[in-house]
Amino acid sequence: MTVERTLSIIKPDATRRNLTGKINAKFEDAGLKIVAQRRIQLSKAQAEAFYAVHSHRPFFNDLVSFMISGPVVAQVLEGENAVLKNREIMGATDPKKADAGTIRAEFAESIEANSVHGSDAPEAAAQEISFFFAAIDIVA
């Protein structure tokens, strides 16, 4: 197995409901280590830049509006196969299809307000991590 890093974002619906600790406990209980973390309020320009890959999709403007609606917690998770493990812990994007015990099954309000974002591949993780953190910010 390979030790990897992945980006996790705890979204505004979850920070609004003070779920950061409960969500982080799920990551840590599954063996992922939080090696960088910051609570920030994204600007519209930052959200548009981060989600630029989706700019042609019909949900882009709603996604950007949602992501700037309140603070988020951006963090770097590290562990064995961290990208895949994080995606398993998060559950399906649609909380109605998410397995019991996953973050989205327990905490998501809707398919849009689904409490967390996670990188979908190691290459995406590296790019997404560098969007929010400098190397000096990551402490293993």
PDB file of C-alpha atoms in Angstrom:
ATOM      1  CA  MET A   1       0.000   0.000   0.000  1.00  0.00           C
ATOM      2  CA  THR A   2       1.053   3.545  -0.669  1.00  0.00           C
ATOM      3  CA  VAL A   3       1.014   6.430   1.776  1.00  0.00           C
ATOM      4  CA  GLU A   4      -0.742   9.302   0.028  1.00  0.00           C
ATOM      5  CA  ARG A   5      -2.115  12.725   0.734  1.00  0.00           C
ATOM      6  CA  THR A   6      -5.518  13.969  -0.311  1.00  0.00           C
ATOM      7  CA  LEU A   7      -7.495  17.156   0.075  1.00  0.00           C
ATOM      8  CA  SER A   8     -10.658  17.242   2.137  1.00  0.00           C
ATOM      9  CA  ILE A   9     -12.998  20.198   2.418  1.00  0.00           C
ATOM     10  CA  ILE A  10     -15.662  20.337   5.081  1.00  0.00           C
ATOM     11  CA  LYS A  11     -18.332  22.381   3.313  1.00  0.00           C
ATOM     12  CA  PRO A  12     -20.466  25.285   4.583  1.00  0.00           C
ATOM     13  CA  ASP A  13     -23.493  23.131   5.442  1.00  0.00           C
ATOM     14  CA  ALA A  14     -21.361  21.114   7.857  1.00  0.00           C
ATOM     15  CA  THR A  15     -19.411  24.028   9.363  1.00  0.00           C
ATOM     16  CA  ARG A  16     -22.706  25.877   9.915  1.00  0.00           C
ATOM     17  CA  ARG A  17     -23.933  22.909  11.967  1.00  0.00           C
ATOM     18  CA  ASN A  18     -20.630  22.613  13.878  1.00  0.00           C
ATOM     19  CA  LEU A  19     -19.850  19.127  12.533  1.00  0.00           C
ATOM     20  CA  THR A  20     -16.119  19.606  11.944  1.00  0.00           C
ATOM     21  CA  GLY A  21     -15.077  17.519  14.946  1.00  0.00           C
ATOM     22  CA  LYS A  22     -17.481  14.669  14.167  1.00  0.00           C
ATOM     23  CA  ILE A  23     -16.349  14.559  10.541  1.00  0.00           C
ATOM     24  CA  ASN A  24     -12.665  14.680  11.492  1.00  0.00           C
ATOM     25  CA  ALA A  25     -13.223  11.846  13.974  1.00  0.00           C
ATOM     26  CA  LYS A  26     -14.442   9.669  11.077  1.00  0.00           C
ATOM     27  CA  PHE A  27     -11.233  10.377   9.136  1.00  0.00           C
ATOM     28  CA  GLU A  28      -9.016   9.701  12.136  1.00  0.00           C
ATOM     29  CA  ASP A  29     -10.933   6.592  13.214  1.00  0.00           C
ATOM     30  CA  ALA A  30     -10.360   5.200   9.708  1.00  0.00           C
ATOM     31  CA  GLY A  31      -6.603   5.705  10.016  1.00  0.00           C
ATOM     32  CA  LEU A  32      -6.170   8.993   8.162  1.00  0.00           C
ATOM     33  CA  LYS A  33      -4.019  11.673   9.753  1.00  0.00           C
ATOM     34  CA  ILE A  34      -4.819  15.390   9.428  1.00  0.00           C
ATOM     35  CA  VAL A  35      -1.474  16.957   8.488  1.00  0.00           C
ATOM     36  CA  ALA A  36      -2.712  20.450   7.554  1.00  0.00           C
ATOM     37  CA  GLN A  37      -5.916  22.327   8.277  1.00  0.00           C
ATOM     38  CA  ARG A  38      -7.383  25.806   7.936  1.00  0.00           C
ATOM     39  CA  ARG A  39     -10.828  27.337   8.300  1.00  0.00           C
ATOM     40  CA  ILE A  40     -11.422  29.925   5.590  1.00  0.00           C
ATOM     41  CA  GLN A  41     -14.128  31.900   3.867  1.00  0.00           C
ATOM     42  CA  LEU A  42     -13.704  31.431   0.110  1.00  0.00           C
ATOM     43  CA  SER A  43     -14.177  34.412  -2.168  1.00  0.00           C
ATOM     44  CA  LYS A  44     -16.197  33.992  -5.342  1.00  0.00           C
ATOM     45  CA  ALA A  45     -12.981  34.163  -7.394  1.00  0.00           C
ATOM     46  CA  GLN A  46     -11.331  31.458  -5.258  1.00  0.00           C
ATOM     47  CA  ALA A  47     -14.337  29.133  -5.502  1.00  0.00           C
ATOM     48  CA  GLU A  48     -14.551  29.673  -9.271  1.00  0.00           C
ATOM     49  CA  ALA A  49     -10.847  28.925  -9.635  1.00  0.00           C
ATOM     50  CA  PHE A  50     -10.980  25.820  -7.444  1.00  0.00           C
ATOM     51  CA  TYR A  51     -13.998  24.381  -9.269  1.00  0.00           C
ATOM     52  CA  ALA A  52     -12.932  25.605 -12.747  1.00  0.00           C
ATOM     53  CA  VAL A  53     -12.988  22.007 -14.021  1.00  0.00           C
ATOM     54  CA  HIS A  54     -16.787  22.175 -13.638  1.00  0.00           C
ATOM     55  CA  SER A  55     -17.231  25.633 -15.196  1.00  0.00           C
ATOM     56  CA  HIS A  56     -19.087  24.227 -18.220  1.00  0.00           C
ATOM     57  CA  ARG A  57     -21.494  22.180 -16.103  1.00  0.00           C
ATOM     58  CA  PRO A  58     -25.021  23.448 -15.361  1.00  0.00           C
ATOM     59  CA  PHE A  59     -24.476  23.265 -11.579  1.00  0.00           C
ATOM     60  CA  PHE A  60     -21.309  25.418 -11.557  1.00  0.00           C
ATOM     61  CA  ASN A  61     -22.877  28.726 -10.467  1.00  0.00           C
ATOM     62  CA  ASP A  62     -24.926  27.047  -7.735  1.00  0.00           C
ATOM     63  CA  LEU A  63     -21.819  25.196  -6.522  1.00  0.00           C
ATOM     64  CA  VAL A  64     -19.800  28.406  -6.336  1.00  0.00           C
ATOM     65  CA  SER A  65     -22.633  30.217  -4.522  1.00  0.00           C
ATOM     66  CA  PHE A  66     -22.912  27.375  -2.032  1.00  0.00           C
ATOM     67  CA  MET A  67     -19.170  27.185  -1.385  1.00  0.00           C
ATOM     68  CA  ILE A  68     -18.988  30.921  -0.584  1.00  0.00           C
ATOM     69  CA  SER A  69     -22.105  30.847   1.622  1.00  0.00           C
ATOM     70  CA  GLY A  70     -20.089  30.192   4.784  1.00  0.00           C
ATOM     71  CA  PRO A  71     -16.707  29.080   6.046  1.00  0.00           C
ATOM     72  CA  VAL A  72     -15.114  25.827   4.949  1.00  0.00           C
ATOM     73  CA  VAL A  73     -12.384  23.726   6.537  1.00  0.00           C
ATOM     74  CA  ALA A  74      -9.716  22.768   4.027  1.00  0.00           C
ATOM     75  CA  GLN A  75      -7.397  20.020   5.159  1.00  0.00           C
ATOM     76  CA  VAL A  76      -4.801  17.556   4.011  1.00  0.00           C
ATOM     77  CA  LEU A  77      -5.338  13.942   4.996  1.00  0.00           C
ATOM     78  CA  GLU A  78      -2.469  11.439   4.923  1.00  0.00           C
ATOM     79  CA  GLY A  79      -2.473   7.673   5.082  1.00  0.00           C
ATOM     80  CA  GLU A  80      -2.449   4.400   3.202  1.00  0.00           C
ATOM     81  CA  ASN A  81      -4.324   4.903  -0.077  1.00  0.00           C
ATOM     82  CA  ALA A  82      -5.689   8.172   1.339  1.00  0.00           C
ATOM     83  CA  VAL A  83      -7.558   9.204  -1.821  1.00  0.00           C
ATOM     84  CA  LEU A  84      -9.611   6.024  -2.014  1.00  0.00           C
ATOM     85  CA  LYS A  85     -10.040   5.732   1.751  1.00  0.00           C
ATOM     86  CA  ASN A  86     -11.308   9.318   1.980  1.00  0.00           C
ATOM     87  CA  ARG A  87     -13.811   8.689  -0.810  1.00  0.00           C
ATOM     88  CA  GLU A  88     -15.064   5.578   1.000  1.00  0.00           C
ATOM     89  CA  ILE A  89     -15.451   7.511   4.259  1.00  0.00           C
ATOM     90  CA  MET A  90     -17.316  10.333   2.487  1.00  0.00           C
ATOM     91  CA  GLY A  91     -19.775   8.037   0.712  1.00  0.00           C
ATOM     92  CA  ALA A  92     -21.650   8.620  -2.538  1.00  0.00           C
ATOM     93  CA  THR A  93     -22.227  12.218  -3.641  1.00  0.00           C
ATOM     94  CA  ASP A  94     -25.970  11.638  -3.379  1.00  0.00           C
ATOM     95  CA  PRO A  95     -26.557  11.019   0.336  1.00  0.00           C
ATOM     96  CA  LYS A  96     -29.568   8.837  -0.506  1.00  0.00           C
ATOM     97  CA  LYS A  97     -27.139   6.439  -2.224  1.00  0.00           C
ATOM     98  CA  ALA A  98     -24.385   6.689   0.397  1.00  0.00           C
ATOM     99  CA  ASP A  99     -23.646   3.656   2.544  1.00  0.00           C
ATOM    100  CA  ALA A 100     -24.711   3.775   6.184  1.00  0.00           C
ATOM    101  CA  GLY A 101     -22.000   5.166   8.430  1.00  0.00           C
ATOM    102  CA  THR A 102     -20.452   7.390   5.769  1.00  0.00           C
ATOM    103  CA  ILE A 103     -20.178  11.141   6.259  1.00  0.00           C
ATOM    104  CA  ARG A 104     -22.719  11.940   3.574  1.00  0.00           C
ATOM    105  CA  ALA A 105     -25.221   9.341   4.784  1.00  0.00           C
ATOM    106  CA  GLU A 106     -25.037  10.783   8.307  1.00  0.00           C
ATOM    107  CA  PHE A 107     -24.575  14.506   7.754  1.00  0.00           C
ATOM    108  CA  ALA A 108     -25.436  15.648   4.208  1.00  0.00           C
ATOM    109  CA  GLU A 109     -28.535  17.783   3.791  1.00  0.00           C
ATOM    110  CA  SER A 110     -28.853  17.154   0.043  1.00  0.00           C
ATOM    111  CA  ILE A 111     -26.891  16.167  -3.044  1.00  0.00           C
ATOM    112  CA  GLU A 112     -25.681  19.787  -3.258  1.00  0.00           C
ATOM    113  CA  ALA A 113     -25.132  20.366   0.471  1.00  0.00           C
ATOM    114  CA  ASN A 114     -23.306  17.078   0.976  1.00  0.00           C
ATOM    115  CA  SER A 115     -20.948  18.219   3.756  1.00  0.00           C
ATOM    116  CA  VAL A 116     -17.574  17.245   2.255  1.00  0.00           C
ATOM    117  CA  HIS A 117     -15.369  17.393  -0.823  1.00  0.00           C
ATOM    118  CA  GLY A 118     -12.537  14.975  -1.502  1.00  0.00           C
ATOM    119  CA  SER A 119      -9.995  14.626  -4.273  1.00  0.00           C
ATOM    120  CA  ASP A 120     -10.864  11.936  -6.828  1.00  0.00           C
ATOM    121  CA  ALA A 121      -7.328  10.866  -7.829  1.00  0.00           C
ATOM    122  CA  PRO A 122      -3.750  11.321  -6.590  1.00  0.00           C
ATOM    123  CA  GLU A 123      -2.993  13.798  -9.391  1.00  0.00           C
ATOM    124  CA  ALA A 124      -6.055  15.877  -8.513  1.00  0.00           C
ATOM    125  CA  ALA A 125      -5.120  15.673  -4.829  1.00  0.00           C
ATOM    126  CA  ALA A 126      -1.682  17.173  -5.473  1.00  0.00           C
ATOM    127  CA  GLN A 127      -3.185  20.031  -7.465  1.00  0.00           C
ATOM    128  CA  GLU A 128      -5.992  20.670  -4.971  1.00  0.00           C
ATOM    129  CA  ILE A 129      -3.650  20.560  -1.969  1.00  0.00           C
ATOM    130  CA  SER A 130      -1.379  23.153  -3.573  1.00  0.00           C
ATOM    131  CA  PHE A 131      -4.411  25.408  -4.131  1.00  0.00           C
ATOM    132  CA  PHE A 132      -4.885  25.764  -0.362  1.00  0.00           C
ATOM    133  CA  PHE A 133      -1.515  24.946   1.231  1.00  0.00           C
ATOM    134  CA  ALA A 134       2.190  25.631   0.782  1.00  0.00           C
ATOM    135  CA  ALA A 135       4.547  22.748   1.519  1.00  0.00           C
ATOM    136  CA  ILE A 136       5.583  24.432   4.786  1.00  0.00           C
ATOM    137  CA  ASP A 137       1.958  24.265   6.007  1.00  0.00           C
ATOM    138  CA  ILE A 138       1.882  20.463   5.886  1.00  0.00           C
ATOM    139  CA  VAL A 139       3.280  18.841   9.001  1.00  0.00           C
ATOM    140  CA  ALA A 140       3.253  15.049   9.192  1.00  0.00           C
TER     141      ALA A 140
END
